[in-house]
Every structure is written in structure tokens, then in C-alpha cells.
Coordinates of C-alpha atoms and ligand atoms in Angstrom, one line a residue:
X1 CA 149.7 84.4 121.0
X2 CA 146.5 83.2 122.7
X3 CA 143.1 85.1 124.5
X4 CA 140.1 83.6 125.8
X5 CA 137.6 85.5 123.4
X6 CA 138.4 86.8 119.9
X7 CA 136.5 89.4 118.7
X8 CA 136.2 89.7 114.8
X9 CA 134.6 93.7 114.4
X10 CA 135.2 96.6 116.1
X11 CA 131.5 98.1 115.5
X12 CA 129.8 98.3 118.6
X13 CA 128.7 95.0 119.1
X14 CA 132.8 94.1 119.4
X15 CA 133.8 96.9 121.3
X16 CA 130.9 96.5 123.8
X17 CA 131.4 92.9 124.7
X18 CA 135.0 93.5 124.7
X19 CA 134.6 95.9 127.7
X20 CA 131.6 93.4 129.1
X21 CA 134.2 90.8 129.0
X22 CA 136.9 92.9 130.8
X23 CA 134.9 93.8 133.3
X24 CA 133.9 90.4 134.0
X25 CA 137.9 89.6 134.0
X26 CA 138.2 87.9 130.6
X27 CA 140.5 88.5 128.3
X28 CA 139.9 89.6 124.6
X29 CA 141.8 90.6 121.6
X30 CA 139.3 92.7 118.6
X31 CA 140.8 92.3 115.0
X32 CA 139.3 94.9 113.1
X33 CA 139.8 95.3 109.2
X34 CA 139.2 98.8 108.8
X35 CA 140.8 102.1 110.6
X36 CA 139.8 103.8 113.5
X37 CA 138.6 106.9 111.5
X38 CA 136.9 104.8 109.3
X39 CA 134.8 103.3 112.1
X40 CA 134.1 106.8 113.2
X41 CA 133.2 108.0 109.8
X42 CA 129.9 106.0 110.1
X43 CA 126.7 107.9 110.5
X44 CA 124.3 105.6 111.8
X45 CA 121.7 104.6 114.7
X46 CA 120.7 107.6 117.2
X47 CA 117.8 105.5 119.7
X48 CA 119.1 103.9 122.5
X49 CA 117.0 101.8 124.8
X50 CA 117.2 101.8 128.3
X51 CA 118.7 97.9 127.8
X52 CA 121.8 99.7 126.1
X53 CA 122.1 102.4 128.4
X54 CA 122.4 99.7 131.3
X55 CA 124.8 97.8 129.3
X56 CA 127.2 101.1 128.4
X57 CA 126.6 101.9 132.6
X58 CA 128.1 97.9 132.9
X59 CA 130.9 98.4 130.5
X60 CA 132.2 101.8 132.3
X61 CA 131.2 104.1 129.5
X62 CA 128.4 105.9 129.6
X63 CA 130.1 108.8 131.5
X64 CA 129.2 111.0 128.4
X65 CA 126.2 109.7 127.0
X66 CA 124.6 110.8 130.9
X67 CA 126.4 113.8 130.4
X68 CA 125.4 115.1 126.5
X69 CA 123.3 112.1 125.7
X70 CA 119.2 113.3 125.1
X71 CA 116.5 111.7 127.3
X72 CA 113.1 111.6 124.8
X73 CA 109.9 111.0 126.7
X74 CA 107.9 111.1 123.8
X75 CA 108.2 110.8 119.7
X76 CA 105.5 112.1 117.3
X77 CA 103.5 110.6 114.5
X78 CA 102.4 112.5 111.7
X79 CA 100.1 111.8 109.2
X80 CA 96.7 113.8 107.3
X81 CA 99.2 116.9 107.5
X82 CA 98.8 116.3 111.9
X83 CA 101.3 115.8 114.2
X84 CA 100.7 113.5 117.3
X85 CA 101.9 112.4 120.1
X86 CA 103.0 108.8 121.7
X87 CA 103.9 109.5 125.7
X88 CA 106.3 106.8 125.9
X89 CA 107.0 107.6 129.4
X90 CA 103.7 107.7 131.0
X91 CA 102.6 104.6 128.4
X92 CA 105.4 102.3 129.3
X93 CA 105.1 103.3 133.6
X94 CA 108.3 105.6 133.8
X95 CA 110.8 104.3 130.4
X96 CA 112.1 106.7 128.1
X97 CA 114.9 106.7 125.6
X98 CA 118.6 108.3 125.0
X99 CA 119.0 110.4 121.6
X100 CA 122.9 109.8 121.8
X101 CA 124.7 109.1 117.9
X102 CA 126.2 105.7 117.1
X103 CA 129.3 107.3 116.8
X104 CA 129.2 109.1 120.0
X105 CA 128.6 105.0 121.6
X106 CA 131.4 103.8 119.5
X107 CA 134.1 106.8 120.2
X108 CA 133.1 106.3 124.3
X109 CA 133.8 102.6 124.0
X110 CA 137.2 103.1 121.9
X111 CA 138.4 105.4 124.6
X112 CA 137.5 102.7 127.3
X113 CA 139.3 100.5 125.5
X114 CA 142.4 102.2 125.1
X115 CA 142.1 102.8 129.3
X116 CA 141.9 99.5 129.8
X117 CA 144.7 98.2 127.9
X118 CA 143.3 95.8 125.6
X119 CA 144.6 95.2 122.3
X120 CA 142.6 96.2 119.5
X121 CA 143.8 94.8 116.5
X122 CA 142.9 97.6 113.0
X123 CA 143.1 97.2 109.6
X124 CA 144.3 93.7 110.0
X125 CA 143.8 92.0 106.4
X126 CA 141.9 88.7 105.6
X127 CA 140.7 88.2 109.0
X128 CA 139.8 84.1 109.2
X129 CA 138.3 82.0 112.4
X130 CA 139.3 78.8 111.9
X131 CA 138.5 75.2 113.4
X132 CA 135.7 76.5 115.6
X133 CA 133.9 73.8 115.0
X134 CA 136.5 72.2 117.9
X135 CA 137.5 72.9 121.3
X136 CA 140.8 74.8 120.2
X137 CA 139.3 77.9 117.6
X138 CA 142.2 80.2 115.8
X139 CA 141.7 83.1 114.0
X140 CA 144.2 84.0 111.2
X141 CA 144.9 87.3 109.8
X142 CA 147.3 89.7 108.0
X143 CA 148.8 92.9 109.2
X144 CA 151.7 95.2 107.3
X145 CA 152.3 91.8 104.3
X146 CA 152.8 89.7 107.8
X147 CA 150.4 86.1 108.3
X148 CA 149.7 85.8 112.4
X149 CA 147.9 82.9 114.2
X150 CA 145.7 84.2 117.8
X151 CA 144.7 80.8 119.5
X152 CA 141.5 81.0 121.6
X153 CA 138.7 79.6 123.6
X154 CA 135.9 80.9 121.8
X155 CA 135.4 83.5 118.3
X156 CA 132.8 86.1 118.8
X157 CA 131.4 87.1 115.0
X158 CA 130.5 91.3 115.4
X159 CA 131.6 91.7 112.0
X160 CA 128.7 93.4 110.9
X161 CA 126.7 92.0 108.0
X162 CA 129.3 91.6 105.1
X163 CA 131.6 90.2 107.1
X164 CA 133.5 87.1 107.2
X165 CA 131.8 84.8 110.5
X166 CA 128.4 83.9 108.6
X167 CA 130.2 83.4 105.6
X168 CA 132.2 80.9 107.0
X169 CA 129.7 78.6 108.3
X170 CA 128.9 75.5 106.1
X171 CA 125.5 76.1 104.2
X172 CA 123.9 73.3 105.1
X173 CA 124.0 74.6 108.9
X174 CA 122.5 77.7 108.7
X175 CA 119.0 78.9 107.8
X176 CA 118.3 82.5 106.4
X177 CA 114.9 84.7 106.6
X178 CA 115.3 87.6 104.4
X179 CA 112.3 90.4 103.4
X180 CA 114.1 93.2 101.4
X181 CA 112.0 96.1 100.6
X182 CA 111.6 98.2 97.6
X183 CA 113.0 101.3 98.6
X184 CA 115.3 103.3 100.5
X185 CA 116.5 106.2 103.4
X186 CA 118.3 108.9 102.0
X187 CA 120.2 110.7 105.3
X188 CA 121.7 113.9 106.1
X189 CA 123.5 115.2 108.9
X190 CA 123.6 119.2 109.1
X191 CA 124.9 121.5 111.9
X192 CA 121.4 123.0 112.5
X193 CA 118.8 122.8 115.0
X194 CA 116.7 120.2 115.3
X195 CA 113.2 121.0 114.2
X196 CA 111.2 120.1 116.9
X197 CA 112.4 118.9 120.3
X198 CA 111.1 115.0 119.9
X199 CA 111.6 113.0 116.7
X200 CA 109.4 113.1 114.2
X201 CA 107.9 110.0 111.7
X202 CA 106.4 111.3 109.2
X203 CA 103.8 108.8 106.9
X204 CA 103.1 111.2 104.0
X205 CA 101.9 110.7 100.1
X206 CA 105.3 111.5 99.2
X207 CA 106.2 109.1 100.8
X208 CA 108.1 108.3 104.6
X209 CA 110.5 111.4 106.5
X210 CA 112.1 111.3 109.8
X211 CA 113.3 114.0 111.8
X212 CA 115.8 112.9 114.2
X213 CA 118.7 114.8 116.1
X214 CA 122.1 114.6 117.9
X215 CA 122.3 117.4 119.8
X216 CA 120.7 121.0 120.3
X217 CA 122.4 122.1 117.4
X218 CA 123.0 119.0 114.9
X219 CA 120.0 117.4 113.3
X220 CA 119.6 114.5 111.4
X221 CA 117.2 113.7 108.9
X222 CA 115.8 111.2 106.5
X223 CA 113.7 110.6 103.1
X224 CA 112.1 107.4 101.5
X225 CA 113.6 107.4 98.1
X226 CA 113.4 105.1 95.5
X227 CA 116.3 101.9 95.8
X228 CA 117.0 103.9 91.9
X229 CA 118.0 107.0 93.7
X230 CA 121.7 108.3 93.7
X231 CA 122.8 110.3 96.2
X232 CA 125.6 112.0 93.7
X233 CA 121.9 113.5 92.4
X234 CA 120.2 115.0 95.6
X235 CA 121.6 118.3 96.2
X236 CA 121.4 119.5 99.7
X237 CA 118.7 122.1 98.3
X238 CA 116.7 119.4 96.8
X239 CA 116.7 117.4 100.2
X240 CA 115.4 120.1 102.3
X241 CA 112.9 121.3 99.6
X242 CA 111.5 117.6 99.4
X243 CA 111.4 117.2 103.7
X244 CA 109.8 120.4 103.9
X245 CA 106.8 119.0 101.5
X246 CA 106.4 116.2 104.1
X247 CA 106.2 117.9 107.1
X248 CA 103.0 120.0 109.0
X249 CA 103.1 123.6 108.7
X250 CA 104.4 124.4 111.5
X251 CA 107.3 122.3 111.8
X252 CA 107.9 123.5 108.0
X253 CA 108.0 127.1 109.1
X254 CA 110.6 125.9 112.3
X255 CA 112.7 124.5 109.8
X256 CA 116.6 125.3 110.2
X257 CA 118.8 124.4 106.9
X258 CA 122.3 124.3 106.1
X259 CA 125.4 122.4 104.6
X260 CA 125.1 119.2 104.8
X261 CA 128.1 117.2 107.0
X262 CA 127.6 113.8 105.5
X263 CA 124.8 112.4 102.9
X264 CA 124.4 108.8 102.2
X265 CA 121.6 106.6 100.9
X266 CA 120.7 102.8 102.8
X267 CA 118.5 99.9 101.6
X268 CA 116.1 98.7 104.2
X269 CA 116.0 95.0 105.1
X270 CA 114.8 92.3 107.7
X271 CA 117.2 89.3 107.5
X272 CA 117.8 86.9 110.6
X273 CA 120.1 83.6 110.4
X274 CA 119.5 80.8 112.5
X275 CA 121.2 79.7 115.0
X276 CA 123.8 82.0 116.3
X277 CA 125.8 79.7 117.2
X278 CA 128.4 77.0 115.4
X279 CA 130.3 75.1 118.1
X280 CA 133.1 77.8 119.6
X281 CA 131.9 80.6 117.5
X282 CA 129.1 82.8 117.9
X283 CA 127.5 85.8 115.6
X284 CA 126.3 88.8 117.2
X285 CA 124.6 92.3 115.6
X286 CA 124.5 93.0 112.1
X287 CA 127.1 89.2 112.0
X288 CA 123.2 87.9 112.3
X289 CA 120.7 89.7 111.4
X290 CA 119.7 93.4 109.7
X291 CA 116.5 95.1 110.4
X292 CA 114.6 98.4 108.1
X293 CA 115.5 101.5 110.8
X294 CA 112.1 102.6 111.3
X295 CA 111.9 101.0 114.9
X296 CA 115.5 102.5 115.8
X297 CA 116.3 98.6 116.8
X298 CA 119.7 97.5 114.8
X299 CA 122.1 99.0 117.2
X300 CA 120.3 98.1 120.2
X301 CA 119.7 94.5 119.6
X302 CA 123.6 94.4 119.0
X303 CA 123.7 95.5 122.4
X304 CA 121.3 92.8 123.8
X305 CA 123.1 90.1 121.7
X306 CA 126.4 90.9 123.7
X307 CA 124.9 91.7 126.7
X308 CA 123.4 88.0 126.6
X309 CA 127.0 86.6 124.9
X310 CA 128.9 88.7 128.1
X311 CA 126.5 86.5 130.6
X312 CA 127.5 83.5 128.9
X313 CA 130.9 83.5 129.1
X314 CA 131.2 84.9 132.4
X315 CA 129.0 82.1 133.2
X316 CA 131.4 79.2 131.8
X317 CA 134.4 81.0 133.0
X318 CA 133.5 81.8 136.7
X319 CA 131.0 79.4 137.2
X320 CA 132.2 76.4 134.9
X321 CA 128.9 75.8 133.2
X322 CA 127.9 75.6 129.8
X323 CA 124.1 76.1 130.5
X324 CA 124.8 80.3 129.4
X325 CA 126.5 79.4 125.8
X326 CA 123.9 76.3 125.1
X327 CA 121.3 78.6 125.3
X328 CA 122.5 82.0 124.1
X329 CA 121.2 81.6 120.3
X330 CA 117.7 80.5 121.7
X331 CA 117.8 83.3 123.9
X332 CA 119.0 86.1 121.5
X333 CA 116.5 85.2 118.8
X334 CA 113.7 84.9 120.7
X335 CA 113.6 88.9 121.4
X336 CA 115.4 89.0 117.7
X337 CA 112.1 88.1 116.4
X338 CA 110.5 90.6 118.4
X339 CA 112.2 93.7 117.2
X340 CA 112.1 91.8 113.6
X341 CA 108.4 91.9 113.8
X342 CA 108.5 95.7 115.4
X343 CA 110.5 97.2 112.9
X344 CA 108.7 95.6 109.6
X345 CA 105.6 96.6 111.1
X346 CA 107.0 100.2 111.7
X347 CA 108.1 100.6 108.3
X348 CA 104.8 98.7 106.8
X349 CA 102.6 101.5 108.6
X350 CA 104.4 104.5 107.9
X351 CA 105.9 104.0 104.6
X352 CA 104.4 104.9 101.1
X353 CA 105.0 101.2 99.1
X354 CA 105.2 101.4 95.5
X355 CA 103.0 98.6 94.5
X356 CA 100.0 99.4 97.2
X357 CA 96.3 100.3 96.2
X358 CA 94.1 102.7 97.3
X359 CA 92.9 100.0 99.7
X360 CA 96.1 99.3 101.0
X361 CA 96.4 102.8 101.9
X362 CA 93.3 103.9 103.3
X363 CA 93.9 100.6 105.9
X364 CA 97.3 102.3 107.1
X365 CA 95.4 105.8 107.9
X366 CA 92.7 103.7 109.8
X367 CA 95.7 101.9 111.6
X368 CA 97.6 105.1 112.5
X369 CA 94.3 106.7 113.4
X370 CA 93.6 103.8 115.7
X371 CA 97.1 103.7 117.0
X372 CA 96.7 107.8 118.5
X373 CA 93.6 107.6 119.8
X374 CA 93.8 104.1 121.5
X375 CA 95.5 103.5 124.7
X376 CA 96.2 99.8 123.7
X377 CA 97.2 100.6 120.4
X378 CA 100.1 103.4 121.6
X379 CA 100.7 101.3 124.8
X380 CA 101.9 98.1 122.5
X381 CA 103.7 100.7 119.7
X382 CA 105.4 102.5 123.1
X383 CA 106.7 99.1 124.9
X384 CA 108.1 98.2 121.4
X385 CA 110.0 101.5 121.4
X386 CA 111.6 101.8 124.4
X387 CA 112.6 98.0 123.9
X388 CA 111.7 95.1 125.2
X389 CA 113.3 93.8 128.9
X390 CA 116.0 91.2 128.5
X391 CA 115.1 87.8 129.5
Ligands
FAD1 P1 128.8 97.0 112.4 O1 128.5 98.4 113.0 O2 128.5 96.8 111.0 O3 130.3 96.6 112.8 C1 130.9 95.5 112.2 C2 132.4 95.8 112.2 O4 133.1 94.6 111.7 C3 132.8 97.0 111.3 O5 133.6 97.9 111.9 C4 133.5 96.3 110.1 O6 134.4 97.1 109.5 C5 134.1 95.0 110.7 N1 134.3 93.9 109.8 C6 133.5 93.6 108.7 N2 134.1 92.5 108.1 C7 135.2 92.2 108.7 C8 136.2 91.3 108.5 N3 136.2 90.4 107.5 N4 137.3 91.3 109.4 C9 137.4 92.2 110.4 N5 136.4 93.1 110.6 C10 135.4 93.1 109.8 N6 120.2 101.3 113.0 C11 119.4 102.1 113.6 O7 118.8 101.7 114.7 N7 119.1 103.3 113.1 C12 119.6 103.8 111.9 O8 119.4 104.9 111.5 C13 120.5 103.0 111.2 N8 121.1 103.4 110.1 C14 122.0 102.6 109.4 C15 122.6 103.0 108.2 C16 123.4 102.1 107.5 C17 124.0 102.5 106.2 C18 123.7 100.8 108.1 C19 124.7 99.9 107.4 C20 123.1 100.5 109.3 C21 122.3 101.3 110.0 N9 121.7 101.0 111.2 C22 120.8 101.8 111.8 C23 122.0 99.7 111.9 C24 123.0 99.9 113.0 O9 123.9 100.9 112.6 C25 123.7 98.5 113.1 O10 122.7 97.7 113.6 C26 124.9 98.5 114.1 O11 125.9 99.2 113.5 C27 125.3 97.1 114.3 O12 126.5 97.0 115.0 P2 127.5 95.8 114.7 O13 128.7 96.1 115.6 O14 126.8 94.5 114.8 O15 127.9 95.9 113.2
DHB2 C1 117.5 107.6 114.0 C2 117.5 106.6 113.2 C3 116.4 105.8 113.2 O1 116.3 104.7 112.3 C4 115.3 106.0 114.0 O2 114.2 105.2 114.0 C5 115.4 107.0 114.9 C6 116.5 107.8 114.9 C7 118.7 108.5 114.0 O3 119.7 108.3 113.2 O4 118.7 109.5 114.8

């Protein structure tokens, strides 16, 4: 069997550039390792940028996100027991951004798939791109105790960041940048209201909470714990208790709880790897780099990544040049960097670090004071937010 573009990952970055690429008439096969409800199962990102929103118009799947999706104007910092407000849209000249669940991107792009026809390959076993260091890549797998061989033009890498495309590249050609920081988000997901109608980031004693939502009746919420935390040991009871603690009075009083729907702690880290490209096969998303959550920027840049990657190829296929895939890794990282630097300096401002003086602290309340009540400060935090334009 043979495609022009294999896809290793059915996370979003795979399943967008798959539809990218078929509505730029090229052909792709996905080999996935896990199970659709699997993929489902993950509760993840919930910003999108306006970048994304464009891309999921271009890939014929936004129907739903325009339908249920939430447009925010605005988010909210609290801190000294205040809330306040950044006006992204009348900061940033008319952008906002789409509260719409990782999920709810991934199920839309699953079902666009399936319209179109295109074979999505799951729980295929020890997935394995091969010779992409030459003109003719493979990628080898297993499926039901049987070995099959896909031939190809090029591998895309959008298997996330355990997965087996940057592990395959020869050490010597690849450069990591890593920061790993010394705590982590402990989430929930509850069928309640949300507790004020824009997200809240909260920079407390007790350390970072972030009120997020899904819809007018699901919320979503998360704690800075310590990376020593289980989440076997927080009740549901002792979650709300400790986000109540870290919120204003007022929206501590609008508080909704319930039963939790899903509970899971994640480590924050930055990490980029250099290049993103290795002759025929190129990484993409989490494949090349992780960032903390506090800017909302890991699903989105996976969106960018493919957006560029979907330029590229269109580029060699229709217009026989190479000039797109020669310069896609530049390209990518250079607004990589940007959202690296966003999103450490998000979670430097707002979260409570274990190993930071009284000095240390006192200069992130004169930063987030500065922030609110400059117009360049929130103008530079807003444009970060909503996302950067693509190049
Ligand atoms: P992934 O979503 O990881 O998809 C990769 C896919 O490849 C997966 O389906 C995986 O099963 C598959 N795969 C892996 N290895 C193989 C293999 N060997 N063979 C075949 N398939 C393979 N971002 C935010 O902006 N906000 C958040 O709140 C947030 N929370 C997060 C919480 C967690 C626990 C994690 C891990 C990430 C979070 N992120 C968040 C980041 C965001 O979800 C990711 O940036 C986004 O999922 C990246 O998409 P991706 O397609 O590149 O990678
Ligand atoms: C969500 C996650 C984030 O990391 C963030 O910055 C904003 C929202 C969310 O899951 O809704």
C-alpha cells in the first residue's frame, strides 16, 4: 500500500492536517496506536485562538464549534483577594477567543474524517517510520498479530510527546531545551455551572487556580499542587474546599459543586527540539515541543504547526517547489519560541514557586499590579493570548 503523507497520531495535530491535506487533494493515511474512545477520553486544552478557528473553518469542521463553541472577550486576573479584568477584544483591535474542549475539536475532526473517506488506521501496534532519511520513507506497524509496510512520500510525526518520531531521530541531530517546573495542575471536570462567565487565573498564597469552562453547564477547574500530590488522595470535597480558599468572595459565594466527571493531575513543562525536520519526516505538536498550560498555547501551536506543514506540502505537490518544506522548521519555531516564552512567563507570574523569597514574591504583585493598570502591559499580555498571527 502506498499514500503521499503518513500521519503517525491521531491527536489533533494528525487529524487536522489530515483534513488540511484532503482539502488540498492529498492523500493521507493516520496510524494511530490507541482506540477511538481512548482518544476521546482525554480532558485537555479548552482556548482556541482565532489561528485555530481559521484552520478548523479550512479543514470543513468547525460547523459545531460556531454553533456550541464560547466566544470570550475578556479573562480575569486575580490576585490581593481582587478580581480584574484584561479586555482582550478592545486591547488586541476586535480578537477574541473560542472556549470550545479539546475533545469537542478532536470528535468534530474524527467525524470529518470518517465523511471524507480516509483511512484512519487505530490501535495499530509498534508503529515505526522508516528510511526517512531518503526519498522513499515507510512506516511499519502491527495490527490484529499481522506486520504491514505503508510506502510514502513524506512521515508527518503528531504522535504527541511520548511517541515514537523524535525518538527515532539519531541523537546527534537533534537539540533539546527543556525547563520542568516543580509542581503541578490537578483538574476536574464537573457538570456544574461555571463560576463566572470569563475564565478566571487566580495567583494566590496558596498557590495558582484556574476557573475554566466548557459550556453553560460543565466547568472545568484547576489547582497548583505539589509534583508529590496523588490524585487517588484529593477527594472531590477536598478540591472544591481548597479552590474556594483561592478565589474572591464573591466568586466563592457563586460557586456551583458537584461530582466530579474526570480528575487527573499533569506536570508542567517547556521543552522544544530543534529542527523539526529530518529529511522526509517532520514533527509537529506535542512530537516537538510541550509547553506549562497557563497561556492555553499546547493545542493551538499544534494547530499552527500543521497549518504551516499543510502549506508546505500543498506547496511541493501543486506547485512543485520545495521552498514550503525547507523552510517549515524555521518557520514553526520561530512563533514556537514565542508562545514558549508566553507560557513560562504566565506560569512564572501567577504561580506560587516553592523555593521563592519574600522578594521574589512581592516582585510578582508589582508585576501583576503593573500588568492591570497599564495599557502596554495588558496590551502585550492580550496579543499573547489571543495568539500570535501566522507568518
Ligand atoms: P497528542 O494530543 O498527544 O496526540 C498524539 C497522538 O499520537 C495520541 O493520540 C497518541 O495516542 C498517539 N501516539 C503516541 N505514540 C504513538 C505511536 N508510537 N504510534 C502511533 N500513535 C502514537 N494544553 C492547553 O492548552 N491547555 C490545557 O489545559 C492542557 N492540558 C493538558 C493536560 C495533559 C495531561 C496533557 C498531556 C496536555 C495538556 N495540554 C493542554 C496540551 C494539549 O493538550 C496538547 O498540546 C495537544 O494535545 C497536542 O496535540 P498533539 O496532536 O500534538 O498531541
Ligand atoms: C483551559 C486550560 C488552560 O491551560 C488554560 O490556560 C485555559 C483553559 C481549559 O482546560 O479550559
Amino acid at each position: 500500500m502506498r499514500t503521499q503523507v503518513a500521519i503517525i497520531g491521531a491527536g489533533p495535530a494528525g487529524l487536522l492536517l489530515g483534513q488540511l491535506l484532503y482539502e488540498a487533494g492529498i492523500d493521507n493515511i493516520i496510524f494511530e496506536q490507541r482506540s477511538p474512545d481512548y482518544v476521546l477520553g482525554r480532558i485537555r486544552a479548552g482556548v482556541l485562538e482565532q489561528v485555530t478557528v481559521d484552520l478548523l473553518a479550512q479543514a470543513k469542521a468547525d460547523k459545531r464549534m460556531l454553533a456550541e463553541g464560547l466566544p470570550h472577550d475578556g479573562i480575569e486576573l486575580l490576585f490581593g483577594g481582587k478580581r480584574h479584568r484584561i479586555d482582550l477584544h478592545e486591547l488586541t483591535g476586535g480578537k477574541r477567543v473560542m472556549v470550545y474542549g479539546q475533545t469537542e475539536v478532536t470528535r468534530d475532526l474524527m467525524e470529518a474524517r470518517k465523511r471524507a473517506g480516509l483511512l484512519t488506521v487505530y490501535e495499530a501496534q509498534n508503529v515505526t517510520p522508516l528510511e526517512f532519511g531518503s526519498e522513499r520513507p515507510r512506516v511499519r506497524y502491527e495490527k490484529d498479530g499481522q506486520q504491514h509496510e505503508i510506502s510514502c512520500d513524506f512521515i508527518a510525526g503528531c504522535d504527541g510527546f511520548h511517541g515514537v518520531c523524535r525518538a527515532s531521530i539519531p541523537a546527534d541531530s537533534i537539540r533539546n531545551y527543556e525547563k520542568v517546573y516543580p509542581f503541578g495542575w490537578l483538574g476536574i471536570l464537573a457538570d456544574v455551572p461555571p463560576v463566572s462567565h470569563e475564565l478566571i487565573y487566580a495567583h494566590t498564597e496558596r498557590g495558582f487556580a484556574l476557573c475554566s469552562q466548557r459550556s453553560a453547564t460543565r466547568s472545568r477547574y484547576y489547582l497548583q499542587v505539589p509534583l508529590t500530590d496523588k490524585v487517588e488522595n484529593w477527594s472531590d470535597e477536598a478540591f472544591w474546599d481548597e479552590l474556594r480558599l483561592r478565589l474572591d468572595p464573591e466568586a466563592r459565594a457563586n460557586l456551583v459543586t458537584g461530582a466530579s466527571l474526570e480528575k487527573s493531575i499533569a506536570p508542567l513543562r517547556s521543552f522544544v527540539s530543534e529542527p523539526m525536520r529530518f529529511g522526509r519526516m517532520f514533527l509537529a505538536g506535542d512530537a516537538a515541543h510541550i509547553v506549562p498550560p497557563t497561556g492555553a498555547k499546547g493545542l493551538n501551536l499544534a494547530a499552527s504547526d500543521v497549518g504551516y506543514l499543510s502549506r508546505a506540502f500543498a506547496e511541493f505537490y501543486q506547485q512543485r517547489s520545495s521552498e514550503g518544506i525547507d523552510r517549515y522548521s524555521e518557520v514553526s519555531l520561530r512563533r514556537v519560541w514565542k508562545a514558549e516564552r508566553f507560557s513560562w512567563w504566565m506560569t512564572s507570574l501567577m504561580h506560587r514557586f516553592p523555593d521563592s523569597g519574600d522578594f521574589d514574591r512581592k516582585v510578582q504583585e508589582a508585576e501583576l499590579d503593573y500588568l492591570v493598570h497599564s495599557r502596554a502591559g495588558a496590551t502585550s499580555l492580550a496579543e499573547n493570548y489571543v495568539g500570535l498571527p501566522l507568518n
